[in-house]
Amino acid sequence: MAKVIVTVAPTGGMASKAQNPNLPTQPDEIAESVHRSWKEGAAIAALHARRPDDEATCNADIYRRINGLIKERCDIILNNSTGGGSSGDMLVARPDGLFESSFEERLKGCDAGAEMATFDGMTFADVHGGREICVITTPSRCEALAKRMQERGIKPEWEVFGPQHILQDVTRLIEKGYDKPPYYINMVLGADKGFQGAMPYSHDILAAMIRMLPPHSIFCVSAIGPAQLPATTQAILLGGHVRVGLEDNNYYSRGQLATNEQLVARAVRIIKELGHEPTSPAEAREILGLTAR
């Protein structure tokens, strides 16, 4: 029997209430949704912040508000995003008609006292809402983000969208000592329609990416839309951990809008049906080498 960490990603930086009214965007809504997901078996909350107008931000004050409200309700592990999103404070207009994701804003995701933070160490184009957004994380920016996390005692969740992201900066930064084992690597598949350079989900692609992981890694699988259910089930079968939630998938089944807690409950049910058990937050901290704050 294996212990499987379930992460809930309740909000994300792209989805809107127009797409799913169940999407929590404001601190109280996010905290309540995370609490319900924790009750269903989630051990990590992968959090994105939104402004009062629901646009994306990495504002540390908003993150601190979200984190504080969650801590009042439960002991789930807090994982703040340094990716931000595709609107609001994250966007800088460029003279060439493109937009750029603000790296300075992204850094603020490290400043709200979370135990973990997502690390997107790659450069790609994000196509969203009719905009082409350049997400530029050069090697020197990767170093700056890694140093910020190290200085604040934050464990990175190394988020990758394709094999090259594992083999380039993630491996380079791990080898330079910016993280301690086990290295927690979250593979996001099925984002290829929106992120240039991202990979679709297939059994073979996921299996190949697992073989590319650095030694002493443990992996989590996230997948977009209808790929979420098969990809996370395959992850369990291959000895990994899973992320579910409205950041990645608005639907429980065709035509049926989901809630975060429904998606967590289904993941937990599958884990148990396959003969395993979901971890508590305390067990997840032990697996990841975290110290509760």
mmCIF file of C-alpha atoms in Angstrom:
data_model
loop_
_atom_site.group_PDB
_atom_site.id
_atom_site.type_symbol
_atom_site.label_atom_id
_atom_site.label_comp_id
_atom_site.label_asym_id
_atom_site.label_seq_id
_atom_site.Cartn_x
_atom_site.Cartn_y
_atom_site.Cartn_z
ATOM 1 C CA MET A 1 0.000 0.000 0.000
ATOM 2 C CA ALA A 2 1.424 3.362 -1.081
ATOM 3 C CA LYS A 3 0.704 6.763 0.381
ATOM 4 C CA VAL A 4 -0.446 9.243 -2.265
ATOM 5 C CA ILE A 5 -0.351 13.025 -1.850
ATOM 6 C CA VAL A 6 -3.441 14.755 -3.238
ATOM 7 C CA THR A 7 -3.033 18.404 -4.188
ATOM 8 C CA VAL A 8 -6.028 20.627 -4.822
ATOM 9 C CA ALA A 9 -5.530 23.568 -7.192
ATOM 10 C CA PRO A 10 -8.709 25.543 -6.483
ATOM 11 C CA THR A 11 -8.373 28.675 -8.608
ATOM 12 C CA GLY A 12 -5.490 29.009 -11.059
ATOM 13 C CA GLY A 13 -4.589 32.124 -12.957
ATOM 14 C CA MET A 14 -6.755 31.721 -16.048
ATOM 15 C CA ALA A 15 -10.227 30.299 -15.352
ATOM 16 C CA SER A 16 -13.165 32.597 -14.587
ATOM 17 C CA LYS A 17 -16.493 32.455 -12.796
ATOM 18 C CA ALA A 18 -18.126 32.916 -16.196
ATOM 19 C CA GLN A 19 -16.761 29.486 -17.108
ATOM 20 C CA ASN A 20 -17.656 27.904 -13.770
ATOM 21 C CA PRO A 21 -19.539 29.776 -11.008
ATOM 22 C CA ASN A 22 -18.024 27.340 -8.483
ATOM 23 C CA LEU A 23 -14.541 28.796 -9.060
ATOM 24 C CA PRO A 24 -13.308 30.468 -5.841
ATOM 25 C CA THR A 25 -11.453 33.700 -6.531
ATOM 26 C CA GLN A 26 -11.576 35.803 -3.356
ATOM 27 C CA PRO A 27 -9.718 34.936 -0.125
ATOM 28 C CA ASP A 28 -12.761 33.777 1.848
ATOM 29 C CA GLU A 29 -14.036 31.716 -1.069
ATOM 30 C CA ILE A 30 -10.638 30.127 -1.660
ATOM 31 C CA ALA A 31 -10.161 29.335 2.026
ATOM 32 C CA GLU A 32 -13.591 27.717 2.283
ATOM 33 C CA SER A 33 -13.073 25.663 -0.876
ATOM 34 C CA VAL A 34 -9.664 24.503 0.351
ATOM 35 C CA HIS A 35 -11.158 23.576 3.713
ATOM 36 C CA ARG A 36 -13.827 21.454 2.035
ATOM 37 C CA SER A 37 -11.159 19.834 -0.144
ATOM 38 C CA TRP A 38 -9.021 19.108 2.922
ATOM 39 C CA LYS A 39 -11.993 17.351 4.481
ATOM 40 C CA GLU A 40 -12.168 15.148 1.390
ATOM 41 C CA GLY A 41 -8.476 14.227 1.604
ATOM 42 C CA ALA A 42 -6.336 16.958 0.016
ATOM 43 C CA ALA A 43 -2.940 17.459 1.677
ATOM 44 C CA ILE A 44 -1.561 20.379 -0.405
ATOM 45 C CA ALA A 45 -3.300 23.500 -1.691
ATOM 46 C CA ALA A 46 -1.725 24.958 -4.842
ATOM 47 C CA LEU A 47 -2.887 28.547 -4.575
ATOM 48 C CA HIS A 48 -3.245 31.436 -6.994
ATOM 49 C CA ALA A 49 -4.260 34.919 -5.835
ATOM 50 C CA ARG A 50 -6.816 37.162 -7.501
ATOM 51 C CA ARG A 51 -7.514 40.870 -7.117
ATOM 52 C CA PRO A 52 -10.943 42.056 -5.933
ATOM 53 C CA ASP A 53 -11.942 42.288 -9.627
ATOM 54 C CA ASP A 54 -10.968 38.587 -10.067
ATOM 55 C CA GLU A 55 -7.939 39.420 -12.228
ATOM 56 C CA ALA A 56 -4.671 37.572 -11.558
ATOM 57 C CA THR A 57 -2.005 38.822 -9.150
ATOM 58 C CA CYS A 58 0.884 37.635 -6.992
ATOM 59 C CA ASN A 59 0.299 40.411 -4.455
ATOM 60 C CA ALA A 60 1.852 39.164 -1.211
ATOM 61 C CA ASP A 61 -0.798 40.855 0.953
ATOM 62 C CA ILE A 62 -3.560 38.967 -0.839
ATOM 63 C CA TYR A 63 -1.601 35.726 -0.552
ATOM 64 C CA ARG A 64 -1.082 36.364 3.174
ATOM 65 C CA ARG A 65 -4.816 36.885 3.577
ATOM 66 C CA ILE A 66 -5.598 33.625 1.762
ATOM 67 C CA ASN A 67 -2.923 31.720 3.685
ATOM 68 C CA GLY A 68 -4.089 33.078 7.028
ATOM 69 C CA LEU A 69 -7.732 32.185 6.424
ATOM 70 C CA ILE A 70 -6.779 28.646 5.406
ATOM 71 C CA LYS A 71 -4.550 28.179 8.456
ATOM 72 C CA GLU A 72 -7.498 29.132 10.666
ATOM 73 C CA ARG A 73 -9.469 26.236 9.171
ATOM 74 C CA CYS A 74 -6.984 23.374 8.644
ATOM 75 C CA ASP A 75 -3.352 22.249 8.519
ATOM 76 C CA ILE A 76 -3.117 21.720 4.732
ATOM 77 C CA ILE A 77 0.266 22.517 3.132
ATOM 78 C CA LEU A 78 0.250 25.938 1.453
ATOM 79 C CA ASN A 79 1.857 26.190 -1.980
ATOM 80 C CA ASN A 80 1.765 29.708 -3.458
ATOM 81 C CA SER A 81 2.166 30.214 -7.195
ATOM 82 C CA THR A 82 4.998 32.219 -8.715
ATOM 83 C CA GLY A 83 3.437 31.764 -12.138
ATOM 84 C CA GLY A 84 0.609 34.171 -11.432
ATOM 85 C CA GLY A 85 -1.725 34.047 -14.373
ATOM 86 C CA SER A 86 -2.790 35.567 -17.661
ATOM 87 C CA SER A 87 -4.455 38.832 -16.638
ATOM 88 C CA GLY A 88 -4.380 41.717 -14.195
ATOM 89 C CA ASP A 89 -1.129 42.540 -12.404
ATOM 90 C CA MET A 90 0.717 39.823 -14.295
ATOM 91 C CA LEU A 91 0.535 41.550 -17.689
ATOM 92 C CA VAL A 92 2.916 44.145 -19.088
ATOM 93 C CA ALA A 93 2.053 45.520 -22.543
ATOM 94 C CA ARG A 94 4.932 45.518 -25.026
ATOM 95 C CA PRO A 95 5.424 47.938 -27.932
ATOM 96 C CA ASP A 96 5.325 45.043 -30.411
ATOM 97 C CA GLY A 97 1.696 44.268 -29.539
ATOM 98 C CA LEU A 98 2.545 41.255 -27.394
ATOM 99 C CA PHE A 99 2.256 41.085 -23.616
ATOM 100 C CA GLU A 100 4.837 39.929 -21.116
ATOM 101 C CA SER A 101 4.280 38.199 -17.786
ATOM 102 C CA SER A 102 5.778 40.421 -15.078
ATOM 103 C CA PHE A 103 8.713 38.613 -13.477
ATOM 104 C CA GLU A 104 8.833 41.116 -10.616
ATOM 105 C CA GLU A 105 5.202 40.342 -9.822
ATOM 106 C CA ARG A 106 5.890 36.609 -9.976
ATOM 107 C CA LEU A 107 8.624 36.920 -7.341
ATOM 108 C CA LYS A 108 6.061 38.248 -4.839
ATOM 109 C CA GLY A 109 4.559 34.766 -4.612
ATOM 110 C CA CYS A 110 7.539 33.863 -2.402
ATOM 111 C CA ASP A 111 6.806 36.581 0.145
ATOM 112 C CA ALA A 112 3.668 35.372 1.941
ATOM 113 C CA GLY A 113 5.013 32.680 4.261
ATOM 114 C CA ALA A 114 3.993 29.536 2.359
ATOM 115 C CA GLU A 115 5.874 26.262 2.880
ATOM 116 C CA MET A 116 6.086 25.622 -0.859
ATOM 117 C CA ALA A 117 5.896 27.612 -4.073
ATOM 118 C CA THR A 118 5.551 26.602 -7.693
ATOM 119 C CA PHE A 119 8.690 27.077 -9.782
ATOM 120 C CA ASP A 120 8.090 27.500 -13.525
ATOM 121 C CA GLY A 121 11.646 27.611 -14.823
ATOM 122 C CA MET A 122 10.944 27.926 -18.509
ATOM 123 C CA THR A 123 10.284 30.452 -21.269
ATOM 124 C CA PHE A 124 7.184 30.010 -23.396
ATOM 125 C CA ALA A 125 4.238 31.782 -25.030
ATOM 126 C CA ASP A 126 0.863 31.724 -23.285
ATOM 127 C CA VAL A 127 -2.076 32.270 -25.636
ATOM 128 C CA HIS A 128 -5.102 33.372 -23.620
ATOM 129 C CA GLY A 129 -8.048 35.690 -24.143
ATOM 130 C CA GLY A 130 -6.865 36.768 -27.577
ATOM 131 C CA ARG A 131 -3.469 37.783 -26.216
ATOM 132 C CA GLU A 132 -0.041 36.289 -26.823
ATOM 133 C CA ILE A 133 1.817 36.519 -23.510
ATOM 134 C CA CYS A 134 5.572 35.970 -23.298
ATOM 135 C CA VAL A 135 6.499 34.187 -20.073
ATOM 136 C CA ILE A 136 10.227 34.797 -19.906
ATOM 137 C CA THR A 137 12.216 32.872 -17.317
ATOM 138 C CA THR A 138 15.788 33.018 -18.560
ATOM 139 C CA PRO A 139 18.574 31.100 -16.775
ATOM 140 C CA SER A 140 19.456 34.181 -14.709
ATOM 141 C CA ARG A 141 15.801 34.679 -13.745
ATOM 142 C CA CYS A 142 15.630 31.017 -12.764
ATOM 143 C CA GLU A 143 18.586 31.645 -10.459
ATOM 144 C CA ALA A 144 16.915 34.722 -8.953
ATOM 145 C CA LEU A 145 13.682 32.831 -8.282
ATOM 146 C CA ALA A 146 15.523 29.817 -6.854
ATOM 147 C CA LYS A 147 17.569 32.057 -4.557
ATOM 148 C CA ARG A 148 14.422 33.851 -3.360
ATOM 149 C CA MET A 149 12.853 30.513 -2.404
ATOM 150 C CA GLN A 150 16.033 29.286 -0.734
ATOM 151 C CA GLU A 151 16.379 32.494 1.302
ATOM 152 C CA ARG A 152 12.802 32.174 2.561
ATOM 153 C CA GLY A 153 13.007 28.475 3.368
ATOM 154 C CA ILE A 154 10.482 27.555 0.670
ATOM 155 C CA LYS A 155 10.547 24.143 -0.973
ATOM 156 C CA PRO A 156 10.067 24.417 -4.735
ATOM 157 C CA GLU A 157 7.413 22.492 -6.538
ATOM 158 C CA TRP A 158 9.253 22.155 -9.848
ATOM 159 C CA GLU A 159 6.474 22.581 -12.421
ATOM 160 C CA VAL A 160 7.232 21.248 -15.906
ATOM 161 C CA PHE A 161 5.209 21.070 -19.121
ATOM 162 C CA GLY A 162 7.499 18.915 -21.242
ATOM 163 C CA PRO A 163 10.701 16.837 -21.209
ATOM 164 C CA GLN A 164 12.939 19.802 -22.002
ATOM 165 C CA HIS A 165 11.858 21.569 -18.811
ATOM 166 C CA ILE A 166 13.015 18.593 -16.744
ATOM 167 C CA LEU A 167 16.300 18.169 -18.580
ATOM 168 C CA GLN A 168 17.308 21.838 -18.692
ATOM 169 C CA ASP A 169 16.821 24.323 -15.854
ATOM 170 C CA VAL A 170 15.143 22.025 -13.322
ATOM 171 C CA THR A 171 18.007 19.539 -13.433
ATOM 172 C CA ARG A 172 20.583 22.349 -13.562
ATOM 173 C CA LEU A 173 19.192 24.124 -10.507
ATOM 174 C CA ILE A 174 18.819 20.912 -8.521
ATOM 175 C CA GLU A 175 22.428 20.024 -9.295
ATOM 176 C CA LYS A 176 23.485 23.491 -8.097
ATOM 177 C CA GLY A 177 21.914 22.794 -4.689
ATOM 178 C CA TYR A 178 18.785 24.962 -4.765
ATOM 179 C CA ASP A 179 16.685 22.128 -3.342
ATOM 180 C CA LYS A 180 17.157 19.165 -1.053
ATOM 181 C CA PRO A 181 15.864 15.683 -1.856
ATOM 182 C CA PRO A 182 13.299 14.518 -2.380
ATOM 183 C CA TYR A 183 12.697 16.820 -5.332
ATOM 184 C CA TYR A 184 8.975 17.325 -5.933
ATOM 185 C CA ILE A 185 8.311 17.640 -9.650
ATOM 186 C CA ASN A 186 4.817 18.393 -10.938
ATOM 187 C CA MET A 187 4.254 17.377 -14.553
ATOM 188 C CA VAL A 188 1.459 19.352 -16.225
ATOM 189 C CA LEU A 189 0.181 17.719 -19.392
ATOM 190 C CA GLY A 190 -2.527 18.686 -21.842
ATOM 191 C CA ALA A 191 -1.727 22.414 -21.793
ATOM 192 C CA ASP A 192 -0.449 22.337 -25.378
ATOM 193 C CA LYS A 193 -3.441 24.239 -26.803
ATOM 194 C CA GLY A 194 -2.642 27.283 -24.674
ATOM 195 C CA PHE A 195 1.080 27.077 -23.906
ATOM 196 C CA GLN A 196 3.534 26.901 -26.778
ATOM 197 C CA GLY A 197 6.048 24.180 -25.912
ATOM 198 C CA ALA A 198 3.723 22.236 -23.597
ATOM 199 C CA MET A 199 3.016 18.572 -24.230
ATOM 200 C CA PRO A 200 -0.324 16.820 -24.676
ATOM 201 C CA TYR A 201 -1.192 13.964 -22.368
ATOM 202 C CA SER A 202 -0.607 10.407 -23.439
ATOM 203 C CA HIS A 203 0.475 7.301 -21.555
ATOM 204 C CA ASP A 204 3.747 7.193 -23.491
ATOM 205 C CA ILE A 205 4.581 10.881 -22.944
ATOM 206 C CA LEU A 206 4.002 10.653 -19.209
ATOM 207 C CA ALA A 207 5.967 7.423 -18.883
ATOM 208 C CA ALA A 208 8.863 8.938 -20.840
ATOM 209 C CA MET A 209 8.928 12.068 -18.680
ATOM 210 C CA ILE A 210 9.002 9.988 -15.511
ATOM 211 C CA ARG A 211 12.105 8.208 -16.822
ATOM 212 C CA MET A 212 13.803 11.615 -17.282
ATOM 213 C CA LEU A 213 13.417 12.748 -13.671
ATOM 214 C CA PRO A 214 16.585 13.477 -11.687
ATOM 215 C CA PRO A 215 17.578 10.913 -9.057
ATOM 216 C CA HIS A 216 15.780 11.267 -5.699
ATOM 217 C CA SER A 217 12.702 12.816 -7.337
ATOM 218 C CA ILE A 218 9.097 12.141 -6.530
ATOM 219 C CA PHE A 219 6.475 13.230 -9.012
ATOM 220 C CA CYS A 220 2.988 14.653 -9.170
ATOM 221 C CA VAL A 221 0.818 14.715 -12.276
ATOM 222 C CA SER A 222 -1.591 17.460 -13.263
ATOM 223 C CA ALA A 223 -3.545 17.467 -16.507
ATOM 224 C CA ILE A 224 -5.823 19.891 -18.251
ATOM 225 C CA GLY A 225 -9.522 19.355 -18.979
ATOM 226 C CA PRO A 226 -10.617 15.818 -19.883
ATOM 227 C CA ALA A 227 -7.031 14.575 -19.526
ATOM 228 C CA GLN A 228 -7.173 15.120 -15.758
ATOM 229 C CA LEU A 229 -8.876 11.842 -14.873
ATOM 230 C CA PRO A 230 -6.812 9.407 -17.000
ATOM 231 C CA ALA A 231 -3.516 11.179 -16.343
ATOM 232 C CA THR A 232 -3.903 11.267 -12.572
ATOM 233 C CA THR A 233 -5.068 7.651 -12.526
ATOM 234 C CA GLN A 234 -1.973 6.655 -14.505
ATOM 235 C CA ALA A 235 0.162 8.644 -12.065
ATOM 236 C CA ILE A 236 -1.188 6.586 -9.156
ATOM 237 C CA LEU A 237 -0.493 3.350 -11.039
ATOM 238 C CA LEU A 238 3.075 4.473 -11.735
ATOM 239 C CA GLY A 239 3.816 5.382 -8.113
ATOM 240 C CA GLY A 240 3.236 9.116 -8.214
ATOM 241 C CA HIS A 241 1.064 11.752 -6.614
ATOM 242 C CA VAL A 242 -1.811 13.762 -8.092
ATOM 243 C CA ARG A 243 -3.203 17.266 -8.482
ATOM 244 C CA VAL A 244 -6.842 17.980 -9.228
ATOM 245 C CA GLY A 245 -9.018 21.075 -9.086
ATOM 246 C CA LEU A 246 -10.704 23.823 -11.059
ATOM 247 C CA GLU A 247 -7.386 25.407 -12.032
ATOM 248 C CA ASP A 248 -6.961 22.512 -14.454
ATOM 249 C CA ASN A 249 -10.449 21.210 -15.166
ATOM 250 C CA ASN A 250 -13.892 22.801 -14.879
ATOM 251 C CA TYR A 251 -15.903 19.622 -15.356
ATOM 252 C CA TYR A 252 -16.661 16.491 -13.364
ATOM 253 C CA SER A 253 -17.999 14.794 -16.497
ATOM 254 C CA ARG A 254 -19.200 15.941 -19.892
ATOM 255 C CA GLY A 255 -21.561 18.867 -19.349
ATOM 256 C CA GLN A 256 -21.419 18.683 -15.530
ATOM 257 C CA LEU A 257 -19.519 21.528 -13.880
ATOM 258 C CA ALA A 258 -17.368 20.434 -10.960
ATOM 259 C CA THR A 259 -16.445 21.743 -7.541
ATOM 260 C CA ASN A 260 -12.968 21.357 -6.120
ATOM 261 C CA GLU A 261 -14.112 19.026 -3.380
ATOM 262 C CA GLN A 262 -15.857 16.752 -5.892
ATOM 263 C CA LEU A 263 -12.645 16.362 -7.868
ATOM 264 C CA VAL A 264 -10.654 15.673 -4.692
ATOM 265 C CA ALA A 265 -13.219 13.133 -3.468
ATOM 266 C CA ARG A 266 -13.046 11.257 -6.770
ATOM 267 C CA ALA A 267 -9.244 11.184 -6.719
ATOM 268 C CA VAL A 268 -9.285 9.839 -3.154
ATOM 269 C CA ARG A 269 -11.853 7.211 -4.104
ATOM 270 C CA ILE A 270 -9.673 6.016 -6.998
ATOM 271 C CA ILE A 271 -6.589 5.942 -4.778
ATOM 272 C CA LYS A 272 -8.398 3.712 -2.303
ATOM 273 C CA GLU A 273 -9.901 1.492 -5.009
ATOM 274 C CA LEU A 274 -6.366 0.872 -6.278
ATOM 275 C CA GLY A 275 -5.311 -0.290 -2.823
ATOM 276 C CA HIS A 276 -3.513 2.842 -1.648
ATOM 277 C CA GLU A 277 -4.219 5.612 0.860
ATOM 278 C CA PRO A 278 -4.195 9.419 0.602
ATOM 279 C CA THR A 279 -1.759 11.139 2.936
ATOM 280 C CA SER A 280 -2.690 13.548 5.661
ATOM 281 C CA PRO A 281 -0.899 16.917 5.538
ATOM 282 C CA ALA A 282 1.416 15.683 8.308
ATOM 283 C CA GLU A 283 2.312 12.581 6.307
ATOM 284 C CA ALA A 284 2.862 14.689 3.187
ATOM 285 C CA ARG A 285 5.202 16.977 5.130
ATOM 286 C CA GLU A 286 7.197 13.942 6.217
ATOM 287 C CA ILE A 287 7.420 12.637 2.643
ATOM 288 C CA LEU A 288 8.509 16.058 1.345
ATOM 289 C CA GLY A 289 10.863 16.885 4.205
ATOM 290 C CA LEU A 290 8.891 19.953 5.264
ATOM 291 C CA THR A 291 8.684 21.528 8.699
ATOM 292 C CA ALA A 292 5.222 22.839 9.550
ATOM 293 C CA ARG A 293 5.012 26.605 10.050
#
